[in-house]
One Martini backbone bead per residue (centre of mass of N, CA, C, O) as a GRO file, in nm:
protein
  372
    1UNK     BB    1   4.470   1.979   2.061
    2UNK     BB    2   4.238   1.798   2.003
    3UNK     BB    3   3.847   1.846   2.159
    4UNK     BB    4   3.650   1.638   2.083
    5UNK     BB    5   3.447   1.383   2.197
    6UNK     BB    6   3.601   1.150   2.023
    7UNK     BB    7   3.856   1.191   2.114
    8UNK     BB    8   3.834   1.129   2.418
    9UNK     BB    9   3.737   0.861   2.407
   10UNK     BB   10   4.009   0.786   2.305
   11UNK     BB   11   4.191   0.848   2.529
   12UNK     BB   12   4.022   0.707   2.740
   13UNK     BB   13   4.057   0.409   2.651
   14UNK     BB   14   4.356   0.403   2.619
   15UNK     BB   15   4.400   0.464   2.945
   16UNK     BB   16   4.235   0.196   3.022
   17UNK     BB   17   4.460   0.011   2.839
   18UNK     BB   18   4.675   0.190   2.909
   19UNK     BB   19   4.789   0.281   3.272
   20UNK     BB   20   5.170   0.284   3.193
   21UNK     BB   21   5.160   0.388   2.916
   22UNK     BB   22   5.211   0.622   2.681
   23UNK     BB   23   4.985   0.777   2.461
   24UNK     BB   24   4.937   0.812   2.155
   25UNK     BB   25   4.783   1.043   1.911
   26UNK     BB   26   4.533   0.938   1.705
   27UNK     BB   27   4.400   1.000   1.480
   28UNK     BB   28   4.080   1.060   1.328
   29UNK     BB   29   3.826   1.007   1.114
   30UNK     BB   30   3.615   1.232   0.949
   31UNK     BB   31   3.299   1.246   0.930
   32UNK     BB   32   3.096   1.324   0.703
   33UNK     BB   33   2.920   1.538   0.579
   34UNK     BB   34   2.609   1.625   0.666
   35UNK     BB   35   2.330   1.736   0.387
   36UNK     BB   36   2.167   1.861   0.703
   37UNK     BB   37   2.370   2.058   0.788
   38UNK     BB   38   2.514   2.150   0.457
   39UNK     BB   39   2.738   2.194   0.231
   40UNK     BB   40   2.883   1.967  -0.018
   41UNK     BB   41   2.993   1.779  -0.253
   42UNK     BB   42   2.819   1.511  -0.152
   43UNK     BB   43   2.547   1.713  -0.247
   44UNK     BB   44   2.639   1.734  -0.525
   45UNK     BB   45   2.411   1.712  -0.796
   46UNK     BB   46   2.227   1.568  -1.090
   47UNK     BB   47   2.083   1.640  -1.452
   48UNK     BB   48   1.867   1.562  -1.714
   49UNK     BB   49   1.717   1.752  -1.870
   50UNK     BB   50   1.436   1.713  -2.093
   51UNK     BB   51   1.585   1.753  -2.406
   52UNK     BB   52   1.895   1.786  -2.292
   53UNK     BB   53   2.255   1.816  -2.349
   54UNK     BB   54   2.289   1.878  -2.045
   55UNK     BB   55   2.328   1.982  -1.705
   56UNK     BB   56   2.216   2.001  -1.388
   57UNK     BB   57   2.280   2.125  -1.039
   58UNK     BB   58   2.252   2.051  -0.713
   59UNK     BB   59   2.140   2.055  -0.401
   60UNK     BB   60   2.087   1.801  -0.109
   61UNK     BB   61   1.979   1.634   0.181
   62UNK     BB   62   1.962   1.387  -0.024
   63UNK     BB   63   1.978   1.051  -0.178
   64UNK     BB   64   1.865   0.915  -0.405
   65UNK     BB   65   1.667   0.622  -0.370
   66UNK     BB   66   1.552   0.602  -0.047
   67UNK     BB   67   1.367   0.303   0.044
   68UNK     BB   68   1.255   0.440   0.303
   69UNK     BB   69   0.914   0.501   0.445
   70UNK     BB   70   1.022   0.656   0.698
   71UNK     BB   71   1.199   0.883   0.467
   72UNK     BB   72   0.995   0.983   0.328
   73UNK     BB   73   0.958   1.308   0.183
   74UNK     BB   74   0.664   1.492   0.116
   75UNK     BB   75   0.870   1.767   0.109
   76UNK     BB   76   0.969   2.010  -0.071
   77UNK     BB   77   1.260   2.300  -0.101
   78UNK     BB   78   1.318   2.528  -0.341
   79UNK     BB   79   1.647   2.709  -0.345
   80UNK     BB   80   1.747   3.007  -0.496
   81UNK     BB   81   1.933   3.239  -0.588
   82UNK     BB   82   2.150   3.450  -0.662
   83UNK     BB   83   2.353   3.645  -0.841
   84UNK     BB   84   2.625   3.504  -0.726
   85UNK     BB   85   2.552   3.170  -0.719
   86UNK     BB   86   2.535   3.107  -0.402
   87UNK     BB   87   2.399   2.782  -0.357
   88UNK     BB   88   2.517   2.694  -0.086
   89UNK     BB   89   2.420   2.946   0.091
   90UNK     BB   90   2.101   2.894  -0.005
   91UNK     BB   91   2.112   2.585   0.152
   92UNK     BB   92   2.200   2.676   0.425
   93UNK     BB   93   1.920   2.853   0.497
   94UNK     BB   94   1.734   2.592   0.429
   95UNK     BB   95   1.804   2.429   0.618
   96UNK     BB   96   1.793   2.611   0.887
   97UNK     BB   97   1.478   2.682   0.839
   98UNK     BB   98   1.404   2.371   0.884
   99UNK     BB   99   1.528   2.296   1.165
  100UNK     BB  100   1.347   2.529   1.283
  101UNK     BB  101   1.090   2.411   1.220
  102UNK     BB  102   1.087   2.068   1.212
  103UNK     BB  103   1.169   1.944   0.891
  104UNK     BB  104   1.374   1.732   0.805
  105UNK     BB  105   1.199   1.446   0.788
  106UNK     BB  106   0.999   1.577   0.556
  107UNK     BB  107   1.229   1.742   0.413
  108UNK     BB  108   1.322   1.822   0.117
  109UNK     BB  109   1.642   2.029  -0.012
  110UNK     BB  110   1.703   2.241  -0.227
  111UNK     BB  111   1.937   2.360  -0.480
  112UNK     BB  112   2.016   2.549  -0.734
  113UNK     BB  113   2.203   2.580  -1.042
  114UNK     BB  114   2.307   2.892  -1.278
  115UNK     BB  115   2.534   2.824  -1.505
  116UNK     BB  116   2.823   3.006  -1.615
  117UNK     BB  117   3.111   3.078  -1.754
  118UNK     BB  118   3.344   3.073  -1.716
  119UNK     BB  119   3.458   3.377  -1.881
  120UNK     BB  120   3.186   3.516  -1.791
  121UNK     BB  121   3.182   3.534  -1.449
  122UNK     BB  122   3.331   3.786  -1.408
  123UNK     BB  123   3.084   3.979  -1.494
  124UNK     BB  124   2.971   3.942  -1.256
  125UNK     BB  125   2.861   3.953  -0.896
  126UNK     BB  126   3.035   3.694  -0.924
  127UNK     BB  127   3.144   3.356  -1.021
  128UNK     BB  128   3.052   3.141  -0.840
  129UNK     BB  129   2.943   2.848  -0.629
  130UNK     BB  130   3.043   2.643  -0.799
  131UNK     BB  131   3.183   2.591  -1.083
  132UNK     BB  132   3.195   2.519  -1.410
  133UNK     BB  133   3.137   2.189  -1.588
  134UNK     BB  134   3.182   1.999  -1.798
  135UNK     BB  135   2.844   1.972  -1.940
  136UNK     BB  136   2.708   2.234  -1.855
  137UNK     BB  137   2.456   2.452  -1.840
  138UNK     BB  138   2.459   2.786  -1.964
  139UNK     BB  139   2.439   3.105  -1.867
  140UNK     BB  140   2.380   3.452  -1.805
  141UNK     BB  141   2.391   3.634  -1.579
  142UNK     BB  142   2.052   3.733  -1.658
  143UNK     BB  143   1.918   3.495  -1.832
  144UNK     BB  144   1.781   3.289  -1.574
  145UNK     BB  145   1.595   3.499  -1.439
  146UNK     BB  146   1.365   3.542  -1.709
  147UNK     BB  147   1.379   3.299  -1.890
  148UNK     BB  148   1.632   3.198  -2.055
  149UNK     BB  149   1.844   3.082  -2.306
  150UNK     BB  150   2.113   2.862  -2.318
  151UNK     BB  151   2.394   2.907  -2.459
  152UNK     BB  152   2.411   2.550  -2.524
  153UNK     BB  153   2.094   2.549  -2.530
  154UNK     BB  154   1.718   2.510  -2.561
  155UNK     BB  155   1.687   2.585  -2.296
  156UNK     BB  156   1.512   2.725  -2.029
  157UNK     BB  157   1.508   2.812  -1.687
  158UNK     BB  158   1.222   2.735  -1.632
  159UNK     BB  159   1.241   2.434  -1.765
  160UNK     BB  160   1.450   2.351  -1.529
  161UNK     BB  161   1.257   2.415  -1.335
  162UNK     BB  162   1.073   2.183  -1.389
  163UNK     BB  163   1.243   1.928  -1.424
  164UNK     BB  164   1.337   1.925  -1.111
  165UNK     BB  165   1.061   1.877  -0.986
  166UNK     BB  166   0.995   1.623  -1.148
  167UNK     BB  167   1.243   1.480  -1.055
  168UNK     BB  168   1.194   1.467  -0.747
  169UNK     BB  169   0.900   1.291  -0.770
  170UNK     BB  170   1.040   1.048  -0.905
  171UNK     BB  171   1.246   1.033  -0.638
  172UNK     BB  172   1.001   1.085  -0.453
  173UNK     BB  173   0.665   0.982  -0.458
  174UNK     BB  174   0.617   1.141  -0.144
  175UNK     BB  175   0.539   1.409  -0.281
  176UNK     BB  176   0.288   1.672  -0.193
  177UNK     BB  177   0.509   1.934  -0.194
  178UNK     BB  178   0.620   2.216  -0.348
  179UNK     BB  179   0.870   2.466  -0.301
  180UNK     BB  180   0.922   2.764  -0.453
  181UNK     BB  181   1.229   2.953  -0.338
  182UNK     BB  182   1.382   3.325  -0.433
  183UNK     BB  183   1.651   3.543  -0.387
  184UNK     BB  184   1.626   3.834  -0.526
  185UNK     BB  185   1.720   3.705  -0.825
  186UNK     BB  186   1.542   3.428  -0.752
  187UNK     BB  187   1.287   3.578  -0.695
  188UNK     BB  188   1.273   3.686  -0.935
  189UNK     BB  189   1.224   3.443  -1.106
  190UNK     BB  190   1.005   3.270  -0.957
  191UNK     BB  191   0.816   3.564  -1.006
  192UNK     BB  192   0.814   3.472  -1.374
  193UNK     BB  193   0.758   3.147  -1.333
  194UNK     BB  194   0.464   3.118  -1.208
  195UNK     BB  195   0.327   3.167  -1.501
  196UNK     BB  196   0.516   2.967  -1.659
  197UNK     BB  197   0.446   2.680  -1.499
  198UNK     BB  198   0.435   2.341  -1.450
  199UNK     BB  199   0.279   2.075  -1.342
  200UNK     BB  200   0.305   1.810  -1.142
  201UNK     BB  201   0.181   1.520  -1.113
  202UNK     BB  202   0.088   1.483  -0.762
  203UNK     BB  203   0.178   1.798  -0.684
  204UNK     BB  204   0.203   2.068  -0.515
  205UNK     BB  205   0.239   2.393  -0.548
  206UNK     BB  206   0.467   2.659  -0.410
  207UNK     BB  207   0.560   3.056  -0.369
  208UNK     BB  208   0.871   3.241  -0.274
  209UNK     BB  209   0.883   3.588  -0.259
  210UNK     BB  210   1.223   3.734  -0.209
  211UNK     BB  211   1.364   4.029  -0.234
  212UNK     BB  212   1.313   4.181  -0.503
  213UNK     BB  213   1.423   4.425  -0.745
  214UNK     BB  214   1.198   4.337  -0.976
  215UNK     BB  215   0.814   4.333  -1.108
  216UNK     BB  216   0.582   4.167  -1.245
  217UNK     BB  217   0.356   4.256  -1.477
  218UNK     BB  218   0.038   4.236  -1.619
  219UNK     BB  219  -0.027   4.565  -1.610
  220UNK     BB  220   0.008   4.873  -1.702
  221UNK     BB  221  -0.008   4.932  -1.398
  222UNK     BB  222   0.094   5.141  -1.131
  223UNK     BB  223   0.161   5.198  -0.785
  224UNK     BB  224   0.084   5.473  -0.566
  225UNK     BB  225   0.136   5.675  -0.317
  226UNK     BB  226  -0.122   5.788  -0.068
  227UNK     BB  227  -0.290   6.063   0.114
  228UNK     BB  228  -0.612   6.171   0.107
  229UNK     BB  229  -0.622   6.089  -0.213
  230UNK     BB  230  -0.341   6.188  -0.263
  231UNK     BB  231   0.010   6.224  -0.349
  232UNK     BB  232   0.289   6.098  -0.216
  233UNK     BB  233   0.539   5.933  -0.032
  234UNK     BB  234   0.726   5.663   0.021
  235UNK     BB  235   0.807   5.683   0.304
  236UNK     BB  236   0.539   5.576   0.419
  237UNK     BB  237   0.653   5.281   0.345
  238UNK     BB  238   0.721   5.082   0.615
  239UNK     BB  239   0.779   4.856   0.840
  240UNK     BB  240   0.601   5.028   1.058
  241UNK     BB  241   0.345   5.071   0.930
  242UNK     BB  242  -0.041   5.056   0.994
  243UNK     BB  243  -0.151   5.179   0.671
  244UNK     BB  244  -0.070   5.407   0.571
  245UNK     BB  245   0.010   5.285   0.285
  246UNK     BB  246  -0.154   5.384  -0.015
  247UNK     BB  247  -0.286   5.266  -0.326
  248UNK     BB  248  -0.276   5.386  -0.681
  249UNK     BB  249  -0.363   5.244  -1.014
  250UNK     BB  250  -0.115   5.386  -1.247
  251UNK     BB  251  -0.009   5.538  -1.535
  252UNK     BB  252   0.290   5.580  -1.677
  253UNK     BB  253   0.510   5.756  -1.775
  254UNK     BB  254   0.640   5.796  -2.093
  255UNK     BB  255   0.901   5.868  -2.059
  256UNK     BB  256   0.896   5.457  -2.027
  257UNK     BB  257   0.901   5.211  -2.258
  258UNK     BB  258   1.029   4.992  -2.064
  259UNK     BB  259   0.776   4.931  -1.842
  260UNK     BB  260   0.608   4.681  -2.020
  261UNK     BB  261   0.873   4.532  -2.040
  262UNK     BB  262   1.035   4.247  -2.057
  263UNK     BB  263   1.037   4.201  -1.731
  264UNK     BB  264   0.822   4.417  -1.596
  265UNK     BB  265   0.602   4.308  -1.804
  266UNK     BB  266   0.439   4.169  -2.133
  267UNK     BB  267   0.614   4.313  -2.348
  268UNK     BB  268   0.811   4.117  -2.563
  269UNK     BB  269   0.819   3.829  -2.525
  270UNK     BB  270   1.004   3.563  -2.548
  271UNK     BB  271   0.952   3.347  -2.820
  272UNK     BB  272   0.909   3.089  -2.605
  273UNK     BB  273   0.692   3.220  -2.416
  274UNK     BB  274   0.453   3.397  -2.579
  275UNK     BB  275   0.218   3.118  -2.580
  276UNK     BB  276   0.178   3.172  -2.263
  277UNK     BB  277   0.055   3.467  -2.194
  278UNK     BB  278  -0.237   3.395  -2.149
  279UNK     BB  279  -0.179   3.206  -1.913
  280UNK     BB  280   0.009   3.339  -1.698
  281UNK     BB  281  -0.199   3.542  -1.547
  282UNK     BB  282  -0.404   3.286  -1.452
  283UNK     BB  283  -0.166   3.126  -1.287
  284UNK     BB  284  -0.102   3.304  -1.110
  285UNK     BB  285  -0.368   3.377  -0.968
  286UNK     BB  286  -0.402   3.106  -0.821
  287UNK     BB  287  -0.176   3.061  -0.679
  288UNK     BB  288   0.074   2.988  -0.432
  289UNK     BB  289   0.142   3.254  -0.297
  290UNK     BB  290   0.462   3.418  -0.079
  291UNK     BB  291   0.559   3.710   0.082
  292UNK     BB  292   0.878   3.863   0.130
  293UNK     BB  293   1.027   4.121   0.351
  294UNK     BB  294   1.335   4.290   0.481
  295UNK     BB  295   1.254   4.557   0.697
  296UNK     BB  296   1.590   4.659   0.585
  297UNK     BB  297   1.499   4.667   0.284
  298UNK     BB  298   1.480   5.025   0.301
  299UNK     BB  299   1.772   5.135   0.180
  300UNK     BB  300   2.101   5.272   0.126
  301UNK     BB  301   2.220   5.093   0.295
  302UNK     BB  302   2.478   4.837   0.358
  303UNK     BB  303   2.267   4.546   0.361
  304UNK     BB  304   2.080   4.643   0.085
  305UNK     BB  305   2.256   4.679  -0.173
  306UNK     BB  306   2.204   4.950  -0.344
  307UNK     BB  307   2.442   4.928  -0.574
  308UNK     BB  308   2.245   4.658  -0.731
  309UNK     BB  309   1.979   4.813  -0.790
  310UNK     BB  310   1.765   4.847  -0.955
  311UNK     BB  311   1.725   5.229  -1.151
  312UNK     BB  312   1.555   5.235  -1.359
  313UNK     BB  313   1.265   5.344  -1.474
  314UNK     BB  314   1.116   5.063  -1.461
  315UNK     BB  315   1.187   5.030  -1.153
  316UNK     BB  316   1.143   5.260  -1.005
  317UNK     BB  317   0.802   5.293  -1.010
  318UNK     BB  318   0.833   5.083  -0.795
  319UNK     BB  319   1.017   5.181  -0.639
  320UNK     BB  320   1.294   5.259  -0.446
  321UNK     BB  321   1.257   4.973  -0.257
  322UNK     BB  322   1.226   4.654  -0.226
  323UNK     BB  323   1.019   4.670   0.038
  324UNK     BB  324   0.838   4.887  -0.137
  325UNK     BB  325   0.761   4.712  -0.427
  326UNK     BB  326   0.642   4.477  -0.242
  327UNK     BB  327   0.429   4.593  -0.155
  328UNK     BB  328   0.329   4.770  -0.423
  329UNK     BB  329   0.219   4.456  -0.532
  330UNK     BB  330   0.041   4.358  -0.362
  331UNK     BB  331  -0.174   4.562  -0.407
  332UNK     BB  332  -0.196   4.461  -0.705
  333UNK     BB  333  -0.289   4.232  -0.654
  334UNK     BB  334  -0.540   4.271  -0.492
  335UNK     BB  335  -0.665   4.458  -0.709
  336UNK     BB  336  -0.629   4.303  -0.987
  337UNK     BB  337  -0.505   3.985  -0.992
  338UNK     BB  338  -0.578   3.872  -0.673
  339UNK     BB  339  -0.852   3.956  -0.487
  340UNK     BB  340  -0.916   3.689  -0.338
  341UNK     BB  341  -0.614   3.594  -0.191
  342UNK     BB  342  -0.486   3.821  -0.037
  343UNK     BB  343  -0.224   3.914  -0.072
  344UNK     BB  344   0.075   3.958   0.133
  345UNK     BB  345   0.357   4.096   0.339
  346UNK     BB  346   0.636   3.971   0.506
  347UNK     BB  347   0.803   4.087   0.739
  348UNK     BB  348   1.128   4.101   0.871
  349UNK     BB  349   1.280   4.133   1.090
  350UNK     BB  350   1.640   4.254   1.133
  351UNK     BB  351   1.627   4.258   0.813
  352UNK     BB  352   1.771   4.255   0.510
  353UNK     BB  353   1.990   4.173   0.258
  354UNK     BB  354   1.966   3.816   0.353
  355UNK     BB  355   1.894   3.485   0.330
  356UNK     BB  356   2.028   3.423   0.647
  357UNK     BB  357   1.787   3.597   0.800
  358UNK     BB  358   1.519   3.559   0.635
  359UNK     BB  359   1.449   3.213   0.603
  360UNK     BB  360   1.517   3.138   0.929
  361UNK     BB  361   1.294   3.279   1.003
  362UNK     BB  362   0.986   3.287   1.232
  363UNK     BB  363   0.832   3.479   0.992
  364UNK     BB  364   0.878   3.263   0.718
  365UNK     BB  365   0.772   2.986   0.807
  366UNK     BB  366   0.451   2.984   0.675
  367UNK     BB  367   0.598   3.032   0.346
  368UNK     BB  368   0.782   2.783   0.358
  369UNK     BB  369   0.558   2.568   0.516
  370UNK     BB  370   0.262   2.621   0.586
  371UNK     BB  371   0.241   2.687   0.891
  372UNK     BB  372   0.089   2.906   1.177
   0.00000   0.00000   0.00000
């Protein structure tokens, strides 16, 4: 028998106005489930980004065009999944992130998909959740995360997401800030985005780079870990160390062609991309952006997935491990990219690779609400 709270009072009625019939229990209907407790059907909306022939689906924690002057929330953000594209469990970890920040009243929440088709979604590492439905705009398993034009239509995966960030601001003009957050596959896409995105009119943006397989450079140098000037070893690079990690940055060893190609560097951009190259990298550096990396994704643990860790060349050269590349990155950013920014790494104690661990901590909430 159930014994929910409405239940009871159910039942407690019941007893209260028949004391001597016997009372059977009467199904109760349950209330739909609010859209900033989880992710849901009810929450799953759509938009048709200016001109494009397709649609793209989104979670979102209210529903668009609530007039009350009470509700309207200030601040978005928008949480990108990674590889498996479960949209709806990275939408449940930004809900709880937000929850636990104090910050439902002003945030709205939501989570984009970017949609494969069913023939090909098998080949992916995972199906994805849910499915793609007749009119969806599709990419392939990889073209979405560097900003690839879809297979069904003209538009890039980055202009998807300029217009979605638009599209919230039409239909919630109280909006003054949009926060776009990453993890994993959606960080790098994110962290590839963030110097091609448009601005929105009237609303700052703010991006948070969470635990990606591998970053974007702007110059041909990488980072390489030294000790006492001399080249060192990675391990040295740990969640624990208070600065024994020093980067110099090196050109890399040529016997690998694809290290400064995109997704990697800036060459060979692709063509749609090609004209915003001299913007990319001054957009970036000016940029409001935060890295996440989980402390426990650094090692070929079973947490960490590095089975599906790029592994490539010009992946390796970046660190051997999610954690090494990101301290590695800021580095870069720091010593090249925006040495004023002074951009570092916020490490989550006691996460892997989990966007459900890394997201919710208050270690992140900083990065993800501009918290202090």
């Amino acid at each position: 028998m159930p014994s929910t709270p409405r239940f009871r009072r159910a039942i407690a009625g019941c007893m209260i106005a028949l004391p001597i019939l016997a009372c059977s229990a009467v199904p109760v209907a349950a209330a739909a489930p609010s859209c900033t407790a989880a992710a849901s059907p009810a929450c799953y909306l759509q938009f048709k980004p200016a001109g494009a022939k397709g649609i793209m689906h989104y979670y979102a924690s209210r529903p668009a065009g609530n007039s009350r002057a009470d509700a309207a929330p200030t601040r978005a953000l928008i949480a990108v999944h990674g590889h498996p594209r479960d949209a709806d469990k990275t939408f449940d970890a930004a809900l709880l992130a937000t929850r636990r920040a104090g910050r439902m009243e002003d945030t709205l929440v939501v989570a984009p998909l970017f949609q494969v088709a069913d023939a090909d979604a098998g080949k992916c590492h995972t199906a994805g959740v849910p499915a793609a439905r007749a009119g969806d705009l599709l990419w392939t398993c990889e073209s979405w995360l560097d900003g690839g034009v879809a297979s069904n239509d003209a538009i890039g995966s980055f202009d998807a997401l300029d217009a979605l960030a638009a599209t919230l601001k039409r239909q919630w003009p109280s909006l003054k800030t949009i926060t776009v957050a990453g993890f994993s596959a959606g960080g790098q896409m994110v962290q590839h985005y963030i110097g091609f995105a448009a601005d929105p009119a009237g609303v700052s943006m703010r991006y948070v780079v969470a635990d990606p397989g591998t970053w974007l450079y702007f110059h041909p140098l990488r980072p390489q870990p030294v000790a006492s000037g001399q080249p060192a070893d990675w391990s040295l690079c740990t969640a624990a160390d208070s600065g024994a990690c020093r980067f110099r940055m090196t050109a890399p060893a040529k016997d690998c062609p694809s290290v400064n190609q995109w997704k990697y560097g800036m060459e060979n951009l692709p063509g749609h991309l090609a004209g915003n190259a001299p913007r990319a990298r001054r957009h970036y550096a000016k940029a409001d952006i935060h890295y996440l990396e989980g402390a426990l994704d650094s090692s070929a643990a079973k947490g960490a997935f590095y089975p599906i860790l790029d592994k490539s060349c010009a992946a390796a050269v970046q660190g051997p491990y999610r954690m090494q590349r990101g301290l590695a990155y800021a580095a870069y950013d720091r010593a090249l990219l925006a040495p004023d920014k002074k951009r570092t790494v916020t490490l989550v104690p006691d996460c892997a690779h989990d966007v459900g661990c890394v997201f919710p901590s208050e270690a992140a909430r900083p990065a993800l609400f501009g918290d202090n």
